[in-house]
mmCIF file of C-alpha atoms in Angstrom:
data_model
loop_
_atom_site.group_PDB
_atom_site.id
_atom_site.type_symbol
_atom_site.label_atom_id
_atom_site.label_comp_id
_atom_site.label_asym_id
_atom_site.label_seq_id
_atom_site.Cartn_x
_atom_site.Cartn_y
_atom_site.Cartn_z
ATOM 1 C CA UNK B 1 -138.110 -24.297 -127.068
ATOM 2 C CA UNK B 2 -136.857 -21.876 -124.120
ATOM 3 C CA UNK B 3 -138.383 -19.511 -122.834
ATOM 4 C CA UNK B 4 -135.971 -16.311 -123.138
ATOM 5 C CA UNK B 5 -135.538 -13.708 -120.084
ATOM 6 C CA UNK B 6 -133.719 -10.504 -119.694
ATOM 7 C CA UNK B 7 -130.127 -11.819 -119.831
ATOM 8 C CA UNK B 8 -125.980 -11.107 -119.053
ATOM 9 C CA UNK B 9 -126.931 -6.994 -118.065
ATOM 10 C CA UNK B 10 -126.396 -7.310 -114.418
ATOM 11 C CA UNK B 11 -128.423 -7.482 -111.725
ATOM 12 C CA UNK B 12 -128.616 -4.070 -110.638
ATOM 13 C CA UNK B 13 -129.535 -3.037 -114.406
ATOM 14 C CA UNK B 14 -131.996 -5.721 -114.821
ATOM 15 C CA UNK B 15 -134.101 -5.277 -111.492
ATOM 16 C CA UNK B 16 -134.191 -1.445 -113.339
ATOM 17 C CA UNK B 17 -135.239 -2.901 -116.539
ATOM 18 C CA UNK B 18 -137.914 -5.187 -115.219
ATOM 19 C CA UNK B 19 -138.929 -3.062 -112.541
ATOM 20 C CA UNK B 20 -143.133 -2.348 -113.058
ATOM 21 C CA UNK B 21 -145.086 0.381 -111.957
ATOM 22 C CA UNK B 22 -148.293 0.187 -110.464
ATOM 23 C CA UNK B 23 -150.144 2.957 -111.955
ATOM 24 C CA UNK B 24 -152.682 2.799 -108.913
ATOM 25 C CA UNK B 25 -151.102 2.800 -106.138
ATOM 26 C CA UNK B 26 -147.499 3.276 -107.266
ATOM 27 C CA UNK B 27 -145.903 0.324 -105.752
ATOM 28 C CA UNK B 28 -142.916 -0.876 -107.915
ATOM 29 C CA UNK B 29 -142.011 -4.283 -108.232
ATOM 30 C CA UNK B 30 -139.626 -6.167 -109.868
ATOM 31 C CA UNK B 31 -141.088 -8.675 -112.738
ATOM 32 C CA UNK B 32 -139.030 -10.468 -114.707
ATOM 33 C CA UNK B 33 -141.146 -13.176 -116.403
ATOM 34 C CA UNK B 34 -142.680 -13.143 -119.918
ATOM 35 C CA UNK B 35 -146.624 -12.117 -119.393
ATOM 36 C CA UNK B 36 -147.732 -13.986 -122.508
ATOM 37 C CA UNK B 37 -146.271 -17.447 -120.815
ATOM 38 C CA UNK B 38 -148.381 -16.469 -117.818
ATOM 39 C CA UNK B 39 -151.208 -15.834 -119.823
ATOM 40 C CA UNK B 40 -151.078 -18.994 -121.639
ATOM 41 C CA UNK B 41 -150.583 -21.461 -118.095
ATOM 42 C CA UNK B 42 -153.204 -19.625 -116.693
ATOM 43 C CA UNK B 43 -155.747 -19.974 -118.777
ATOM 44 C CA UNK B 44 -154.698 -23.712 -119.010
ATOM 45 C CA UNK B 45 -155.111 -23.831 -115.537
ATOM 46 C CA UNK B 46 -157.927 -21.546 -115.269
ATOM 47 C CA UNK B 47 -160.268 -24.774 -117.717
ATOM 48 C CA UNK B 48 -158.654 -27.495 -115.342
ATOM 49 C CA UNK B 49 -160.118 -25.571 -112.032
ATOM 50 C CA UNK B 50 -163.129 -25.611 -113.669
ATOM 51 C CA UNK B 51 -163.375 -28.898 -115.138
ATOM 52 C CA UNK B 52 -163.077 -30.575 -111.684
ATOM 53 C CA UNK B 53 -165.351 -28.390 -110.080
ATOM 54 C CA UNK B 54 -169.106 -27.531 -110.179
ATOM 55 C CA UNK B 55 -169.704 -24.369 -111.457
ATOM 56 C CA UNK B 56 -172.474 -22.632 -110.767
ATOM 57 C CA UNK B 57 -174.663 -20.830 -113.792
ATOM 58 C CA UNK B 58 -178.131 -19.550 -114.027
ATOM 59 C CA UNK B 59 -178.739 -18.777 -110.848
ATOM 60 C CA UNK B 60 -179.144 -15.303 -109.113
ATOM 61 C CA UNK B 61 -175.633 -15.706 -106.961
ATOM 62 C CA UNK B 62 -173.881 -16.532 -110.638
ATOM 63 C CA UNK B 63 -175.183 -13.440 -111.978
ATOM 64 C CA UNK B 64 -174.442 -11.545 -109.208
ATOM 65 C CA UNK B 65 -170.542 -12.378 -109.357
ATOM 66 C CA UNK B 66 -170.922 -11.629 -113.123
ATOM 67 C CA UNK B 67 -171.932 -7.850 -112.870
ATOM 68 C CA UNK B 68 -170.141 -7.428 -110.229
ATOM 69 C CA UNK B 69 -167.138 -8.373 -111.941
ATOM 70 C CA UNK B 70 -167.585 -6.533 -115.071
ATOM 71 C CA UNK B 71 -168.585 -3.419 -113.152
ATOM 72 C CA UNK B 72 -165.278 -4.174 -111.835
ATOM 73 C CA UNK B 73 -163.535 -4.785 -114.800
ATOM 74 C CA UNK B 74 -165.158 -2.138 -116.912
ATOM 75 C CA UNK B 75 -164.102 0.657 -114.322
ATOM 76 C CA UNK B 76 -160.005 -0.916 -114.959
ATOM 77 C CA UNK B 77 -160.136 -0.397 -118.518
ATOM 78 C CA UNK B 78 -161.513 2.924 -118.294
ATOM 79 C CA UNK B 79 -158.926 4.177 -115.959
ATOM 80 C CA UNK B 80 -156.002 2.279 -117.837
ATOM 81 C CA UNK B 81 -157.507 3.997 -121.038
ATOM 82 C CA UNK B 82 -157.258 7.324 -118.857
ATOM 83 C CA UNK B 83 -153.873 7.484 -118.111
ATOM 84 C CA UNK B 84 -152.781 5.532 -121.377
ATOM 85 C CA UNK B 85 -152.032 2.077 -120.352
ATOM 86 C CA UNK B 86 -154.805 0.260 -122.217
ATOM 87 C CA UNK B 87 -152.006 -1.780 -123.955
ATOM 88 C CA UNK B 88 -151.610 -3.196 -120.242
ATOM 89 C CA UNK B 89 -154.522 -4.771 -120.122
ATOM 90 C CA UNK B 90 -154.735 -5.678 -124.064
ATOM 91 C CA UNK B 91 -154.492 -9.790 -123.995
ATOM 92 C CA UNK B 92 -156.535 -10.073 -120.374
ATOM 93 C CA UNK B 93 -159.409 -12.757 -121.771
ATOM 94 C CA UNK B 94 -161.933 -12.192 -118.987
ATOM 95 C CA UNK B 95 -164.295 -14.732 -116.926
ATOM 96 C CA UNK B 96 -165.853 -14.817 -113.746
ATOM 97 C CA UNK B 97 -167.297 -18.160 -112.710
ATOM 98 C CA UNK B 98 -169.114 -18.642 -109.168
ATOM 99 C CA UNK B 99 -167.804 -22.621 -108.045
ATOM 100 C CA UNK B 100 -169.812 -24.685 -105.367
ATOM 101 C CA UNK B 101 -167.567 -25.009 -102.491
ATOM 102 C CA UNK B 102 -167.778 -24.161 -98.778
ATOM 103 C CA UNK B 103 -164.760 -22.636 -98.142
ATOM 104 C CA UNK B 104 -164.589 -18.915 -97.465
ATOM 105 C CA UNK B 105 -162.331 -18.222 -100.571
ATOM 106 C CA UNK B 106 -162.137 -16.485 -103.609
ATOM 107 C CA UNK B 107 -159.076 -15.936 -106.527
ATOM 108 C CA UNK B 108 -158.171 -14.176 -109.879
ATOM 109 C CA UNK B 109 -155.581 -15.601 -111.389
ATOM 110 C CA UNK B 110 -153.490 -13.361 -114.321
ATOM 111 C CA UNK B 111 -155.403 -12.484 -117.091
ATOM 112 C CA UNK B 112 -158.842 -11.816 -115.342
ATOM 113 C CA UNK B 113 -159.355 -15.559 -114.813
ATOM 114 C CA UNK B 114 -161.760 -15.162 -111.394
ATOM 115 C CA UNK B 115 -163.586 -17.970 -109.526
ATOM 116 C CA UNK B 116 -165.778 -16.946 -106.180
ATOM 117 C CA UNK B 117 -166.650 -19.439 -104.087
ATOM 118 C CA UNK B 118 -169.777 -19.982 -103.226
ATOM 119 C CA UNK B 119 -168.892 -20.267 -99.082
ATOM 120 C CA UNK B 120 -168.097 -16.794 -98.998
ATOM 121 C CA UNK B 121 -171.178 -15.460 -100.149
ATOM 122 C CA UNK B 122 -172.747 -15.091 -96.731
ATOM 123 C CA UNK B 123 -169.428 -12.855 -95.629
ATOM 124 C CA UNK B 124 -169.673 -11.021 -98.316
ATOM 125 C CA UNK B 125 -173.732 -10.064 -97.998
ATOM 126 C CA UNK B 126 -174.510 -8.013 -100.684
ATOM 127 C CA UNK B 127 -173.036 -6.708 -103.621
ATOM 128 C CA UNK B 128 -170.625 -3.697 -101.957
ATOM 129 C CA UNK B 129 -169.162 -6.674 -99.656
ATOM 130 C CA UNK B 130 -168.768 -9.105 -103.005
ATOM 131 C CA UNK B 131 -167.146 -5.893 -104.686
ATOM 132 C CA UNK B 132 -164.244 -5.829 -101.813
ATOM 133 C CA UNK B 133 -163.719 -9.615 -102.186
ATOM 134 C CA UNK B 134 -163.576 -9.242 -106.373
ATOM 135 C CA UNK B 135 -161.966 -5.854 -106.647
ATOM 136 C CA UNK B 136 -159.380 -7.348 -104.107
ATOM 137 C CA UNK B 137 -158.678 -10.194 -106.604
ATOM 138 C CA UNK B 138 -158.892 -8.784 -109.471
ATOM 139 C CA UNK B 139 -156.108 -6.181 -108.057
ATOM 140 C CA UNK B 140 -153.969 -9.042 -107.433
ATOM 141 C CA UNK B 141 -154.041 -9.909 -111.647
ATOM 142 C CA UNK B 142 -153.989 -5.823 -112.480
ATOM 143 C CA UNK B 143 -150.347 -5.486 -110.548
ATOM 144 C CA UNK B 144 -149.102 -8.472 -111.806
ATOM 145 C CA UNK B 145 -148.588 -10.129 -108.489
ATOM 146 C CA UNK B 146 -147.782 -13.677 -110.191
ATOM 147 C CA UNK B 147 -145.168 -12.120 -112.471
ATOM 148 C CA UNK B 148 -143.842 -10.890 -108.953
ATOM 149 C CA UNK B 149 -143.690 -14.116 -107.260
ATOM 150 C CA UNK B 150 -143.045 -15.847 -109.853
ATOM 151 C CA UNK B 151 -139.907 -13.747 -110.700
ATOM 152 C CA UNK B 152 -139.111 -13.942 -106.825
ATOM 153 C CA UNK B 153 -139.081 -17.826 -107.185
ATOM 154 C CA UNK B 154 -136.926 -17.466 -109.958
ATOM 155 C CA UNK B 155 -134.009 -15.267 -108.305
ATOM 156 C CA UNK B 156 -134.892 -17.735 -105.437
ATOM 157 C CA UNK B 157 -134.362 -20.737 -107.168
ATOM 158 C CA UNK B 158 -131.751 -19.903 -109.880
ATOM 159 C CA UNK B 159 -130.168 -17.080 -108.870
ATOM 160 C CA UNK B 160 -127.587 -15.403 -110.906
ATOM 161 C CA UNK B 161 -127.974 -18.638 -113.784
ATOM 162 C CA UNK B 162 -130.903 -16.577 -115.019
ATOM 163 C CA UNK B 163 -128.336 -13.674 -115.793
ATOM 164 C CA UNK B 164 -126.805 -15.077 -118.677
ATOM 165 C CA UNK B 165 -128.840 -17.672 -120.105
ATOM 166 C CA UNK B 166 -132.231 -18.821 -120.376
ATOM 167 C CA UNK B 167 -134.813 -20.811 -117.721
ATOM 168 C CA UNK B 168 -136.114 -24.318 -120.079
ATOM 169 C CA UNK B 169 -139.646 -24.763 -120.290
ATOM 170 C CA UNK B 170 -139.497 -27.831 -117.883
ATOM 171 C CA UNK B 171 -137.679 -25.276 -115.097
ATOM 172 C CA UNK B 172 -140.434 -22.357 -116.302
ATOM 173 C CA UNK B 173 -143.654 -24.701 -115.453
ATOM 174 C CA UNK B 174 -141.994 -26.000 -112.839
ATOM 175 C CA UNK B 175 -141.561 -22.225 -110.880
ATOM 176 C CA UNK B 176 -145.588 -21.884 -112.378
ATOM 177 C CA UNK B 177 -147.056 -24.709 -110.342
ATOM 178 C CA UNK B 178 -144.956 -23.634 -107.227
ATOM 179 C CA UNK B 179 -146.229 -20.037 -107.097
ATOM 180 C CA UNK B 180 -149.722 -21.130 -108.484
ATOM 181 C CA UNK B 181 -150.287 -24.884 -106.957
ATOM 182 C CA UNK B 182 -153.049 -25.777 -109.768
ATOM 183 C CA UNK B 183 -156.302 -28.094 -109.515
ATOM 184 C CA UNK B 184 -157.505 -28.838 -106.262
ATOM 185 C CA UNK B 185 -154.841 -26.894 -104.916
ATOM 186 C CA UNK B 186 -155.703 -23.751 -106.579
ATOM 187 C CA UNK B 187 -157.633 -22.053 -103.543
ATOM 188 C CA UNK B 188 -153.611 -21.943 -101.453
ATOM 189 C CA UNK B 189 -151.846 -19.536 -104.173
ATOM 190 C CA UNK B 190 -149.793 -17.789 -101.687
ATOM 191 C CA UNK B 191 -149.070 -13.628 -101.707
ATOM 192 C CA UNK B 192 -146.868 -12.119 -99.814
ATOM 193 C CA UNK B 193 -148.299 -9.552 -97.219
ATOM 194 C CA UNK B 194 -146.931 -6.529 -99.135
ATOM 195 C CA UNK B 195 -148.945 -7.642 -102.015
ATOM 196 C CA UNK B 196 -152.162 -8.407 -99.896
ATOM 197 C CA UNK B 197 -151.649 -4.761 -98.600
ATOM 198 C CA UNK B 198 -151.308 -3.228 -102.034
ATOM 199 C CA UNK B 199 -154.440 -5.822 -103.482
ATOM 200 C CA UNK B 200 -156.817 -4.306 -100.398
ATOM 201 C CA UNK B 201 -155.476 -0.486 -101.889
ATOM 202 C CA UNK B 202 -156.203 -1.259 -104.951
ATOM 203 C CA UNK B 203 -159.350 -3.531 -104.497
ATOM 204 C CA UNK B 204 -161.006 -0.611 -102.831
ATOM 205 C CA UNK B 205 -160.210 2.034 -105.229
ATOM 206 C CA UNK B 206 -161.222 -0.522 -107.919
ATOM 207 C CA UNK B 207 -164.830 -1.312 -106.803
ATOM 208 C CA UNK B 208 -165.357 2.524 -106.036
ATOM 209 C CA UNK B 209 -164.488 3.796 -109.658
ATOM 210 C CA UNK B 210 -167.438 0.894 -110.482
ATOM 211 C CA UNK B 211 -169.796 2.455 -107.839
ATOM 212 C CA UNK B 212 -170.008 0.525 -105.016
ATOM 213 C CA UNK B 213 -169.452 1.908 -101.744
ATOM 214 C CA UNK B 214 -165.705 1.858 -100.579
ATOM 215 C CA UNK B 215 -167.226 1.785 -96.766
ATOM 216 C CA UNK B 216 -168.127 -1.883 -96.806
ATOM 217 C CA UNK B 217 -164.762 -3.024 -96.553
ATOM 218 C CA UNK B 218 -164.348 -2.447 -93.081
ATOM 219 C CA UNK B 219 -167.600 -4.369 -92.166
ATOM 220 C CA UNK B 220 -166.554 -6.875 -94.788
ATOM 221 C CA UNK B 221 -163.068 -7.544 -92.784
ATOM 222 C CA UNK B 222 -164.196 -7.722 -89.572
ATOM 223 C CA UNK B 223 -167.171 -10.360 -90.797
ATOM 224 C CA UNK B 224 -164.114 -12.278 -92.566
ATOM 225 C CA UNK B 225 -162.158 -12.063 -89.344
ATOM 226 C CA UNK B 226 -165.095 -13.338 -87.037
ATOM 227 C CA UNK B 227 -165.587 -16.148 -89.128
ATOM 228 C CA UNK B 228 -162.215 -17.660 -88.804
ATOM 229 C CA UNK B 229 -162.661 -17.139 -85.203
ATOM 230 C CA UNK B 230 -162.203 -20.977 -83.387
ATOM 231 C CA UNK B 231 -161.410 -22.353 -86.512
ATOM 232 C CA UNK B 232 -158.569 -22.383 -88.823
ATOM 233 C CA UNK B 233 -158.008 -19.586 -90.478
ATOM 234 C CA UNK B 234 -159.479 -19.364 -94.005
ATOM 235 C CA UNK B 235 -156.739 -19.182 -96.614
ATOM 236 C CA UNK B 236 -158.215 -15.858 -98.079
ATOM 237 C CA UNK B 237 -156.767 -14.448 -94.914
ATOM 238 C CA UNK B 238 -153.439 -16.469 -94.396
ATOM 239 C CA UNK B 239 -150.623 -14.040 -95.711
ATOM 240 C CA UNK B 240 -152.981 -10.865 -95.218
ATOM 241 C CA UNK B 241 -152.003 -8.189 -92.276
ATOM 242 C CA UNK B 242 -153.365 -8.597 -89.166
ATOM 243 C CA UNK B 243 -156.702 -7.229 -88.570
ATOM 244 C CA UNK B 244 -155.315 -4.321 -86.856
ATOM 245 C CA UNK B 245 -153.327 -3.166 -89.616
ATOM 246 C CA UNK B 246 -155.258 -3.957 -92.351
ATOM 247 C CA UNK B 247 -158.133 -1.656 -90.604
ATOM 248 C CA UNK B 248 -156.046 0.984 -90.498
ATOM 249 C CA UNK B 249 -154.726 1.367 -93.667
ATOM 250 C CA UNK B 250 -158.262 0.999 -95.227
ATOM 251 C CA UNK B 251 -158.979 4.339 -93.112
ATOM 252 C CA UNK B 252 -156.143 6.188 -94.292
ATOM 253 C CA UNK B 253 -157.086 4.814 -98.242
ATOM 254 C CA UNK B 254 -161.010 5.896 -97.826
ATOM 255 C CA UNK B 255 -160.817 9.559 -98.047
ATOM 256 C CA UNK B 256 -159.361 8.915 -101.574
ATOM 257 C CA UNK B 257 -161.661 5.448 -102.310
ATOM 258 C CA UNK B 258 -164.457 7.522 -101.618
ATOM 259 C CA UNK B 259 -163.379 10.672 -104.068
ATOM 260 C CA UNK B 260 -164.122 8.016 -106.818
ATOM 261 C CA UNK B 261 -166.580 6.615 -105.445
ATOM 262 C CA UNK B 262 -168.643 10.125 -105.845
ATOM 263 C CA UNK B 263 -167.198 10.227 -109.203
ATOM 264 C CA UNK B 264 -169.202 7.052 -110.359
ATOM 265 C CA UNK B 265 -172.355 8.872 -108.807
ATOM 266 C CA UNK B 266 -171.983 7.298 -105.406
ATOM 267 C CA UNK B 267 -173.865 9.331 -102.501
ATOM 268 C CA UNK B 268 -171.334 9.896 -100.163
#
């Protein structure tokens, strides 16, 4: 079986054809690959993580990343309901598992598949701070970042081949496990900084239509900065902008972060 992409239309036409709105922060982007193939390998992948980890359940920190991220999740499908986009978010099969591990480090992959390590739970502090790390992540699965990279691996890789004819399921895993290096591995997937910006956007506005207070970020940051200080710098941070920038456009996105934050009841 092959897996089928938009074919023999042009490359101007197709980036228009697969070119994907998001309906939060506007930011096209083009995404060629088929979601339900995503869907599918991540979820795969999503049981191996977990399989050859220790996963955490019971215990108050587990719970904690569970309301947190259905708070989270909850206050996406009621604003994808809003504007009519449910059907967006229609095959996402949600978890949110805590893992034992020290590094500072936390992931969504596509579909709502999110693991928080347990290393960056004294960044993070309380629940407002664990809200910036999980609406951040979950942001990255919402604007289909991995279709995005994946599609950019694919032009990358193939070029105009995938044009006029169709990518095999051998060459389709194979661009998968670049853009999403799986097991072990699956704390490095790599963003570019674009979508880092456009996760922290999104992240905030996110965990402020669930309630929690949009304000933490900035002290959330600067705890995640400090703590790479002297050390390598945790992977969470590698493709983000620098602190500088990153700071600043969380200013300019509060005003609006904290409109829905007083929406949701939050005291401003």
């Amino acid at each position: 079986m092959k897996v089928t992409h938009l074919l023999g239309i042009g490359a101007i036409a197709l980036s228009a054809l697969a070119c994907t709105t998001n309906p939060i922060t506007g930011r096209s982007s083009l995404q060629l690959a088929n979601n339900s193939e995503i869907l599918t390998m991540s979820a795969q992948e999503y049981r191996t993580t977990l399989s050859k980890g220790k996963v955490i359940t019971g215990t108050a920190d587990a719970k904690r990343v569970a309301n947190v991220g259905s708070r989270i999740k909850n206050a996406a499908e009621r604003y994808y309901q809003s504007i009519g986009r449910s059907a967006d978010l229609a095959n996402y099969s949600w978890e949110f598992n805590l893992l034992q591990s020290n590094e500072l480090n936390a992931w969504c992959m596509p579909g709502g598949k999110v693991a928080v390590y347990t290393g960056i739970l004294p960044i993070t502090k309380d629940d407002n701070g664990l809200a910036v790390v999980m609406g951040h992540e979950v942001s990255h699965a919402l604007a289909g970042h991995g279709n995005e990279r994946i599609s950019q691996a694919m032009v990358a890789q193939y070029g105009g081949a995938i044009l006029g004819g169709t990518i095999s399921n051998a060459q389709w895993a194979s661009i998968f496990q670049k853009v999403y290096p799986i097991g072990s591995q699956v704390a490095l997937l790599k963003y570019g900084r674009n979508q880092e910006s456009e996760a922290d956007e999104m992240g905030l506005y996110l965990m402020s239509m669930a309630g929690y207070d949009p304000r933490a970020a900035i002290p959330f940051w600067n705890r995640m900065e400090a703590a790479s200080t002297g050390s390598r710098q945790p992977e969470f941070l590698s493709t983000h902008p620098n602190p500088e920038t990153r700071i600043s456009d969380i200013n300019k996105d509060l005003p609006k972060a904290l409109e829905y934050y007083k929406a949701a009841g939050g005291k401003i």
